[in-house]
Amino acid sequence: MQTQVSCPQCGTNFPTEVHQVVDSKRTPQLKQALLNNQLNMAQCPSCGFQAQLSTLLLFHDPEYEIFMVHVPQQLNLNTEQREQMIGQMAQQVMNALPQEERRAYMFQPEIMLNYQTFMERVLETEGITKEMIARQKEQSELLRKLASADGDVMDFLIQENMNLFDDEFFSMLQMFLDQSLQMQDSQSAAGLTNLRVKLMENTPVGQEMQRRQVALHQFNQAAKKQGGLSPQLLLDHLVENIDDFAIVDGLVAAGQQAMTYDFFALMTAEIEKREQAKESATAEKLTELRDRLLEFQKAMRAESEKMLGAANDVIQAIINAPDKQQAVAENMGNIDDTFMYLLSAQMQEAQQADDKDRFKALAEIQAILMNMIESQLPPEIQMLNQLVRTESEAEQNAILDSNAAMISPDMLQVMDRVIAQAQESGQAEQEAMLKAIKGKIEARL
Ligand SMILES: [Zn+2]
């Protein structure tokens, strides 16, 4: 639902989208936003200020039978108001579900006054336990202490907290480091870099990372030298590092492209060679790795086939629907990168097969989607898109006439930004057109 909010920083009133119901099955994208702490985040179009809106929030996970409502204290509801609002909300959610999906637990929504407890339950459905969150908190506190510690204290803290250093700790450190580089805080960046070097040398996970980095560097250098990756090169490096699990995994990830049919044939030949040379330990490890990689490839292929199949079902359902516009809106939760990829691939196929009806139907879906995406853009950008798409000057003038309220110095600023973008990406034609439009707007001010 749309609501009108007023920016606490500059006072601008603007409309923004509020979501009060998150269903892990029906609206997974909203759950993702909730997990990323981006749900109901409103951004002021005028000054850029960002804040989260306080609202009742119902979370439903049919798999875990969780049906709970978070009631923020800022809403200042008394018990009666609260019960009433939650009752209404639960009723609405239930009514929207097909009969066969309604369950008894939905009659009694759990009330969560504490946001942290609410989020802990949500995270549990992702397999993230309270213990994991607590560990993460400990790690971030330790990182903060380490960042401001010097010499001896740093060494002491590292020795005392050996069990807290893992891959997660290193990514947290990397995030801090990136932030201080971005903010050009060279003192803290230097401190964190120094800490990183120390941890790489003195912790088991750091030493492992270092070994992996060195091995990957050698692999990349060798690939560069021979003009690119090849199955043989990948195999050579895998054989050389077969005893080190961390390196093998790194090479596998970096060498994906070279994992072709040839690669597996070469690997089988290598295994036979090692067996004949009575190097049975190496042969065994290589066999294990080959089986694991084949299994992995099979799983990847099955997964991508499943995703394409699901996307194909959605496309077909939309084509068959009496009202495509409505069908697209209802399937918004299923429209992702795979869907967009498949849609354009099928358009190409239809064109090649000269199947005009199918092409028309697919193109219609694409146009509806583009319109929907566009309708979520700020009004200035929407108008600009319309202007860029028109063929004639008369049409452009008509658009400008009907959007007179938007013709302002602010609009010129928007234009400058868009022109700069076009310039940076080398779209000369686009840039010239935008400049011409800017001239027209200036003339009207
Ligand atoms: Zn503002």
Coordinates of C-alpha atoms and ligand atoms in Angstrom, one line a residue:
M1 CA 0.0 0.0 0.0
Q2 CA 1.1 3.6 -0.7
T3 CA 1.4 6.1 2.1
Q4 CA 2.3 9.7 2.4
V5 CA 5.3 10.5 4.7
S6 CA 7.0 13.6 5.6
C7 CA 10.8 13.8 5.7
P8 CA 12.2 14.4 9.2
Q9 CA 15.2 16.1 7.8
C10 CA 13.8 18.5 5.2
G11 CA 10.1 18.3 5.6
T12 CA 9.3 17.2 2.0
N13 CA 6.1 15.2 1.7
F14 CA 6.4 12.2 -0.5
P15 CA 4.5 8.9 -1.3
T16 CA 6.2 5.6 -0.4
E17 CA 5.4 1.9 -0.4
V18 CA 4.6 0.2 2.9
H19 CA 4.5 -3.5 3.3
Q20 CA 2.6 -4.9 6.3
V21 CA 2.6 -8.6 5.3
V22 CA 5.6 -10.7 4.6
D23 CA 4.9 -14.3 3.5
S24 CA 8.0 -16.4 3.1
K25 CA 6.3 -18.5 0.4
R26 CA 4.2 -15.9 -1.5
T27 CA 6.5 -12.9 -1.2
P28 CA 10.0 -14.2 -0.9
Q29 CA 11.4 -10.9 -2.2
L30 CA 9.8 -9.1 0.8
K31 CA 11.4 -11.6 3.2
Q32 CA 14.7 -11.0 1.6
A33 CA 14.3 -7.2 2.1
L34 CA 13.3 -7.9 5.7
L35 CA 16.5 -9.9 6.2
N36 CA 18.6 -7.2 4.6
N37 CA 17.0 -4.7 6.8
Q38 CA 15.6 -2.9 3.7
L39 CA 11.9 -3.5 4.2
N40 CA 9.9 -0.4 4.4
M41 CA 12.9 1.8 4.0
A42 CA 11.8 5.2 2.8
Q43 CA 14.1 7.5 1.0
C44 CA 13.4 11.2 0.7
P45 CA 13.5 12.2 -3.0
S46 CA 14.6 15.6 -2.2
C47 CA 17.4 15.3 0.4
G48 CA 18.1 11.5 0.2
F49 CA 17.5 11.0 3.9
Q50 CA 16.7 7.3 4.6
A51 CA 14.7 5.8 7.5
Q52 CA 12.6 2.8 8.2
L53 CA 8.9 3.3 8.6
S54 CA 7.3 2.1 11.8
T55 CA 4.4 -0.2 11.0
L56 CA 2.6 -3.3 12.1
L57 CA 4.3 -6.2 10.4
L58 CA 2.9 -9.6 10.0
F59 CA 5.3 -12.5 9.1
H60 CA 3.9 -15.8 7.9
D61 CA 6.0 -18.9 7.2
P62 CA 3.7 -21.8 6.4
E63 CA 6.6 -24.3 6.6
Y64 CA 7.4 -23.4 10.2
E65 CA 3.8 -22.5 11.0
I66 CA 4.9 -19.1 12.1
F67 CA 2.2 -16.4 12.1
M68 CA 3.3 -13.4 14.1
V69 CA 2.9 -9.7 14.2
H70 CA 5.5 -7.2 15.3
V71 CA 3.9 -4.1 17.0
P72 CA 6.4 -1.2 17.2
Q73 CA 6.2 0.7 20.4
Q74 CA 6.3 4.0 18.5
L75 CA 2.7 3.3 17.4
N76 CA 1.5 3.8 21.0
L77 CA -1.4 1.5 20.7
N78 CA -3.3 0.4 23.8
T79 CA -4.1 -3.3 24.2
E80 CA -7.6 -3.0 22.8
Q81 CA -6.5 -1.1 19.7
R82 CA -3.7 -3.5 19.2
E83 CA -5.9 -6.6 19.4
Q84 CA -8.3 -5.1 17.0
M85 CA -5.7 -4.1 14.4
I86 CA -3.9 -7.4 14.6
G87 CA -7.3 -9.3 14.3
Q88 CA -8.2 -7.4 11.2
M89 CA -4.8 -7.9 9.6
A90 CA -4.8 -11.7 10.3
Q91 CA -8.3 -11.9 8.9
Q92 CA -7.2 -10.2 5.7
V93 CA -4.2 -12.4 5.3
M94 CA -6.3 -15.5 5.8
N95 CA -9.0 -14.4 3.4
A96 CA -6.3 -13.9 0.7
L97 CA -5.2 -17.5 1.0
P98 CA -6.8 -20.3 -0.9
Q99 CA -9.1 -22.3 1.3
E100 CA -6.8 -25.3 1.4
E101 CA -3.9 -23.3 2.8
R102 CA -5.8 -21.8 5.8
R103 CA -4.7 -23.4 9.1
A104 CA -5.7 -23.2 12.7
Y105 CA -2.5 -21.5 13.9
M106 CA -3.6 -18.5 11.9
F107 CA -6.4 -17.7 14.3
Q108 CA -4.0 -17.0 17.0
P109 CA -1.2 -14.7 15.7
E110 CA 1.7 -14.4 18.0
I111 CA 2.3 -10.8 19.2
M112 CA 5.9 -9.6 19.2
L113 CA 6.6 -6.4 20.9
N114 CA 10.4 -6.7 20.7
Y115 CA 11.8 -6.4 17.2
Q116 CA 14.9 -8.3 18.1
T117 CA 12.9 -11.4 19.2
F118 CA 10.8 -11.0 16.1
M119 CA 13.8 -11.0 13.8
E120 CA 15.4 -13.9 15.7
R121 CA 12.3 -16.0 14.7
V122 CA 12.6 -14.9 11.1
L123 CA 16.3 -15.7 11.0
E124 CA 15.6 -19.2 12.4
T125 CA 13.6 -20.0 9.3
E126 CA 16.8 -19.3 7.4
G127 CA 18.8 -21.7 9.6
I128 CA 20.4 -18.9 11.5
T129 CA 20.3 -19.6 15.2
K130 CA 20.5 -17.4 18.2
E131 CA 23.9 -18.9 18.9
M132 CA 25.2 -17.8 15.5
I133 CA 23.9 -14.3 16.0
A134 CA 25.5 -14.2 19.5
R135 CA 28.8 -15.3 17.9
Q136 CA 28.6 -12.7 15.3
K137 CA 28.1 -10.1 17.9
E138 CA 31.1 -11.3 19.8
Q139 CA 33.1 -11.1 16.6
S140 CA 32.1 -7.6 15.8
E141 CA 32.9 -6.5 19.4
L142 CA 36.3 -8.1 19.2
L143 CA 37.0 -6.5 15.8
R144 CA 36.1 -3.1 17.3
K145 CA 38.6 -3.6 20.1
L146 CA 41.3 -4.9 17.8
A147 CA 40.9 -1.9 15.5
S148 CA 41.8 0.5 18.2
A149 CA 44.4 -1.7 20.0
D150 CA 48.1 -1.3 19.6
G151 CA 51.0 -3.7 19.6
D152 CA 51.0 -5.8 22.7
V153 CA 47.3 -5.5 23.4
M154 CA 46.5 -6.6 19.8
D155 CA 48.7 -9.7 20.2
F156 CA 47.1 -10.5 23.5
L157 CA 43.6 -10.1 22.1
I158 CA 44.4 -12.3 19.1
Q159 CA 45.8 -15.1 21.4
E160 CA 42.9 -14.9 23.8
N161 CA 40.2 -15.1 21.1
M162 CA 41.6 -17.7 18.7
N163 CA 38.3 -19.5 18.4
L164 CA 36.5 -16.4 17.0
F165 CA 38.7 -16.0 13.9
D166 CA 37.0 -17.7 10.9
D167 CA 36.0 -16.8 7.4
E168 CA 33.1 -14.6 8.7
F169 CA 35.5 -12.6 10.8
F170 CA 37.7 -12.0 7.8
S171 CA 34.7 -10.8 5.7
M172 CA 33.6 -8.5 8.5
L173 CA 37.1 -7.1 8.6
Q174 CA 37.1 -6.6 4.9
M175 CA 33.8 -4.7 5.1
F176 CA 35.3 -2.4 7.8
L177 CA 38.3 -1.9 5.6
D178 CA 36.3 -1.1 2.5
Q179 CA 34.3 1.4 4.5
S180 CA 37.3 3.3 5.9
L181 CA 38.8 3.4 2.4
Q182 CA 35.6 4.8 1.0
M183 CA 35.5 7.4 3.7
Q184 CA 39.1 8.2 3.0
D185 CA 39.9 7.5 6.6
S186 CA 43.6 6.6 5.9
Q187 CA 44.5 6.2 9.6
S188 CA 41.9 3.5 10.3
A189 CA 42.5 1.9 6.9
A190 CA 46.2 1.5 7.8
G191 CA 45.4 0.1 11.2
L192 CA 42.9 -2.5 9.8
T193 CA 45.4 -3.5 7.0
N194 CA 48.0 -4.0 9.7
L195 CA 45.5 -6.1 11.7
R196 CA 44.7 -8.2 8.6
V197 CA 48.4 -8.9 7.9
K198 CA 48.8 -10.1 11.6
L199 CA 45.8 -12.3 11.5
M200 CA 46.8 -13.8 8.2
E201 CA 50.1 -14.9 9.7
N202 CA 48.9 -15.9 13.2
T203 CA 45.6 -17.6 12.8
P204 CA 45.0 -21.0 11.2
V205 CA 42.2 -19.7 9.0
G206 CA 44.4 -16.7 8.0
Q207 CA 47.3 -19.1 7.1
E208 CA 44.8 -21.1 5.0
M209 CA 43.6 -18.0 3.2
Q210 CA 47.2 -17.0 2.5
R211 CA 48.0 -20.4 1.0
R212 CA 44.9 -20.2 -1.1
Q213 CA 45.8 -16.7 -2.3
V214 CA 49.3 -17.7 -3.3
A215 CA 48.0 -20.8 -5.2
L216 CA 45.3 -18.9 -7.0
H217 CA 47.8 -16.2 -7.9
Q218 CA 50.1 -18.8 -9.5
F219 CA 47.1 -20.4 -11.3
N220 CA 46.1 -17.0 -12.7
Q221 CA 49.6 -16.1 -13.8
A222 CA 50.0 -19.4 -15.5
A223 CA 46.7 -19.0 -17.3
K224 CA 47.7 -15.5 -18.4
K225 CA 51.0 -16.8 -19.7
Q226 CA 49.4 -19.4 -21.9
G227 CA 46.7 -17.0 -23.1
G228 CA 43.8 -18.3 -21.1
L229 CA 42.4 -21.1 -19.0
S230 CA 42.5 -24.6 -20.3
P231 CA 41.4 -28.0 -18.9
Q232 CA 44.9 -29.3 -18.7
L233 CA 46.1 -26.2 -16.8
L234 CA 43.3 -26.6 -14.2
L235 CA 44.0 -30.3 -13.9
D236 CA 47.8 -29.7 -13.4
H237 CA 47.2 -27.2 -10.6
L238 CA 44.6 -29.4 -8.9
V239 CA 47.0 -32.4 -8.9
E240 CA 49.7 -30.3 -7.5
N241 CA 47.5 -29.1 -4.6
I242 CA 45.4 -32.2 -4.2
D243 CA 46.3 -32.5 -0.5
D244 CA 45.1 -29.0 0.4
F245 CA 41.3 -28.9 0.6
A246 CA 41.1 -25.1 0.8
I247 CA 43.2 -24.6 -2.3
V248 CA 41.4 -27.2 -4.3
D249 CA 38.1 -25.5 -3.6
G250 CA 39.5 -22.1 -4.6
L251 CA 40.9 -23.6 -7.9
V252 CA 37.5 -25.2 -8.6
A253 CA 35.7 -21.9 -8.2
A254 CA 38.2 -20.0 -10.3
G255 CA 38.4 -22.6 -13.0
Q256 CA 34.7 -23.3 -13.6
Q257 CA 34.9 -22.4 -17.3
A258 CA 37.6 -25.0 -17.9
M259 CA 35.5 -27.8 -16.4
T260 CA 34.5 -29.2 -19.7
Y261 CA 34.1 -32.7 -21.0
D262 CA 37.8 -32.7 -22.0
F263 CA 38.7 -31.8 -18.4
F264 CA 37.0 -34.9 -17.0
A265 CA 38.5 -37.1 -19.7
L266 CA 42.0 -35.8 -18.9
M267 CA 41.3 -36.3 -15.2
T268 CA 40.3 -39.9 -15.8
A269 CA 43.5 -40.5 -17.8
E270 CA 45.5 -38.9 -14.9
I271 CA 43.9 -41.2 -12.4
E272 CA 44.8 -44.2 -14.5
K273 CA 48.4 -43.0 -14.8
R274 CA 48.7 -42.6 -11.1
E275 CA 47.2 -46.0 -10.4
Q276 CA 49.7 -47.7 -12.8
A277 CA 52.6 -45.8 -11.1
K278 CA 51.3 -47.2 -7.7
E279 CA 50.5 -43.7 -6.4
S280 CA 47.3 -45.0 -5.0
A281 CA 46.8 -42.2 -2.4
T282 CA 46.9 -39.5 -5.1
A283 CA 44.7 -41.6 -7.4
E284 CA 42.2 -42.0 -4.7
K285 CA 42.0 -38.3 -3.9
L286 CA 41.7 -37.5 -7.5
T287 CA 38.9 -40.0 -7.9
E288 CA 37.1 -38.5 -5.0
L289 CA 37.4 -35.0 -6.4
R290 CA 36.2 -36.1 -9.8
D291 CA 33.1 -37.7 -8.4
R292 CA 32.4 -34.6 -6.2
L293 CA 32.8 -32.3 -9.2
L294 CA 30.6 -34.5 -11.4
E295 CA 28.0 -34.6 -8.7
F296 CA 28.2 -30.8 -8.3
Q297 CA 27.8 -30.3 -12.1
K298 CA 24.8 -32.5 -12.1
A299 CA 23.2 -30.6 -9.3
M300 CA 23.9 -27.3 -11.0
R301 CA 22.4 -28.5 -14.2
A302 CA 19.3 -29.8 -12.4
E303 CA 18.9 -26.6 -10.5
S304 CA 19.1 -24.4 -13.6
E305 CA 16.7 -26.7 -15.4
K306 CA 14.3 -26.4 -12.5
M307 CA 14.5 -22.6 -12.5
L308 CA 14.0 -22.4 -16.3
G309 CA 11.0 -24.8 -16.0
A310 CA 9.4 -22.7 -13.4
A311 CA 10.0 -19.5 -15.4
N312 CA 8.5 -21.1 -18.4
D313 CA 5.4 -22.1 -16.5
V314 CA 5.0 -18.4 -15.4
I315 CA 5.4 -17.2 -19.0
Q316 CA 2.8 -19.7 -20.2
A317 CA 0.4 -18.8 -17.5
I318 CA 0.6 -15.1 -18.3
I319 CA 0.2 -15.8 -22.0
N320 CA -2.9 -17.9 -21.4
A321 CA -4.4 -15.4 -18.9
P322 CA -7.4 -13.3 -20.2
D323 CA -5.9 -10.2 -18.7
K324 CA -2.1 -10.1 -19.1
Q325 CA -1.6 -7.0 -17.1
Q326 CA -3.3 -8.5 -14.1
A327 CA -1.5 -11.8 -14.6
V328 CA 1.9 -10.0 -14.6
A329 CA 1.0 -8.1 -11.4
E330 CA 0.0 -11.3 -9.7
N331 CA 3.2 -13.0 -10.7
M332 CA 5.5 -10.2 -9.7
G333 CA 7.1 -12.4 -7.0
N334 CA 8.1 -14.9 -9.6
I335 CA 9.7 -12.4 -12.0
D336 CA 13.5 -12.5 -11.6
D337 CA 16.6 -12.6 -13.7
T338 CA 15.9 -16.1 -15.0
F339 CA 12.4 -15.0 -16.1
M340 CA 13.8 -12.0 -17.9
Y341 CA 16.5 -14.1 -19.6
L342 CA 14.0 -16.8 -20.7
L343 CA 11.5 -14.2 -21.9
S344 CA 14.0 -12.5 -24.3
A345 CA 15.4 -15.9 -25.4
Q346 CA 11.9 -17.1 -26.3
M347 CA 11.2 -13.8 -28.1
Q348 CA 14.3 -14.5 -30.2
E349 CA 13.2 -18.1 -30.9
A350 CA 9.7 -16.9 -31.9
Q351 CA 11.2 -14.4 -34.3
Q352 CA 13.5 -16.9 -35.9
A353 CA 10.6 -19.4 -36.3
D354 CA 8.5 -16.6 -37.7
D355 CA 5.8 -17.3 -35.2
K356 CA 4.2 -13.9 -35.2
D357 CA 1.5 -14.6 -32.7
R358 CA 3.8 -15.9 -30.0
F359 CA 6.3 -13.1 -30.6
K360 CA 3.5 -10.6 -30.1
A361 CA 2.3 -12.2 -26.9
L362 CA 5.8 -12.3 -25.5
A363 CA 6.6 -8.7 -26.5
E364 CA 3.4 -7.6 -24.8
I365 CA 4.5 -9.2 -21.5
Q366 CA 7.9 -7.4 -21.9
A367 CA 6.1 -4.1 -22.5
I368 CA 3.9 -4.5 -19.4
L369 CA 6.9 -5.3 -17.3
M370 CA 8.8 -2.3 -18.5
N371 CA 5.8 -0.1 -17.8
M372 CA 5.6 -1.5 -14.3
I373 CA 9.3 -1.0 -13.6
E374 CA 9.0 2.5 -14.9
S375 CA 6.0 3.4 -12.8
Q376 CA 8.1 2.8 -9.7
L377 CA 10.6 5.4 -10.8
P378 CA 10.5 9.0 -9.6
P379 CA 8.0 11.1 -11.7
E380 CA 10.8 13.2 -13.2
I381 CA 12.6 10.2 -14.6
Q382 CA 9.3 8.8 -15.9
M383 CA 8.6 12.0 -17.8
L384 CA 12.2 12.0 -19.1
N385 CA 11.8 8.5 -20.4
Q386 CA 8.6 9.5 -22.2
L387 CA 10.4 12.4 -23.8
V388 CA 13.4 10.3 -25.0
R389 CA 11.1 7.8 -26.5
T390 CA 9.0 10.2 -28.6
E391 CA 9.7 10.7 -32.3
S392 CA 8.4 14.2 -32.9
E393 CA 9.0 17.6 -31.4
A394 CA 5.3 18.2 -31.3
E395 CA 4.8 15.1 -29.1
Q396 CA 7.7 16.3 -26.8
N397 CA 6.0 19.7 -26.5
A398 CA 2.7 18.0 -25.6
I399 CA 4.4 16.0 -22.9
L400 CA 6.1 19.1 -21.5
D401 CA 2.7 21.0 -21.6
S402 CA 0.9 18.3 -19.6
N403 CA 3.7 18.1 -17.0
A404 CA 4.1 21.9 -16.4
A405 CA 4.3 21.4 -12.7
M406 CA 7.5 19.4 -13.0
I407 CA 9.3 22.0 -15.0
S408 CA 11.6 23.5 -12.3
P409 CA 15.2 24.1 -11.6
D410 CA 15.2 20.8 -9.8
M411 CA 14.3 19.1 -13.1
L412 CA 17.4 20.7 -14.6
Q413 CA 19.5 19.1 -11.9
V414 CA 18.0 15.8 -12.7
M415 CA 18.8 16.4 -16.4
D416 CA 22.4 17.2 -15.6
R417 CA 22.9 14.0 -13.7
V418 CA 21.3 11.9 -16.5
I419 CA 23.4 13.8 -19.1
A420 CA 26.6 13.1 -17.1
Q421 CA 25.6 9.4 -17.0
A422 CA 25.1 9.2 -20.8
Q423 CA 28.4 11.0 -21.2
E424 CA 30.3 8.6 -19.0
S425 CA 28.9 5.5 -20.7
G426 CA 29.7 7.0 -24.1
Q427 CA 26.2 7.1 -25.4
A428 CA 26.7 10.1 -27.7
E429 CA 23.3 10.0 -29.4
Q430 CA 21.5 9.8 -26.1
E431 CA 23.5 12.6 -24.7
A432 CA 22.7 14.9 -27.6
M433 CA 19.0 14.1 -27.3
L434 CA 19.0 14.8 -23.6
K435 CA 20.8 18.1 -24.1
A436 CA 18.2 19.1 -26.6
I437 CA 15.5 18.3 -24.1
K438 CA 17.3 20.2 -21.4
G439 CA 17.3 23.2 -23.7
K440 CA 13.5 23.0 -24.1
I441 CA 13.0 22.8 -20.3
E442 CA 15.3 25.8 -19.8
A443 CA 13.3 27.8 -22.3
R444 CA 10.1 27.1 -20.3
L445 CA 11.5 28.2 -17.0
Ligands
ZN1 ZN 14.3 15.1 3.0

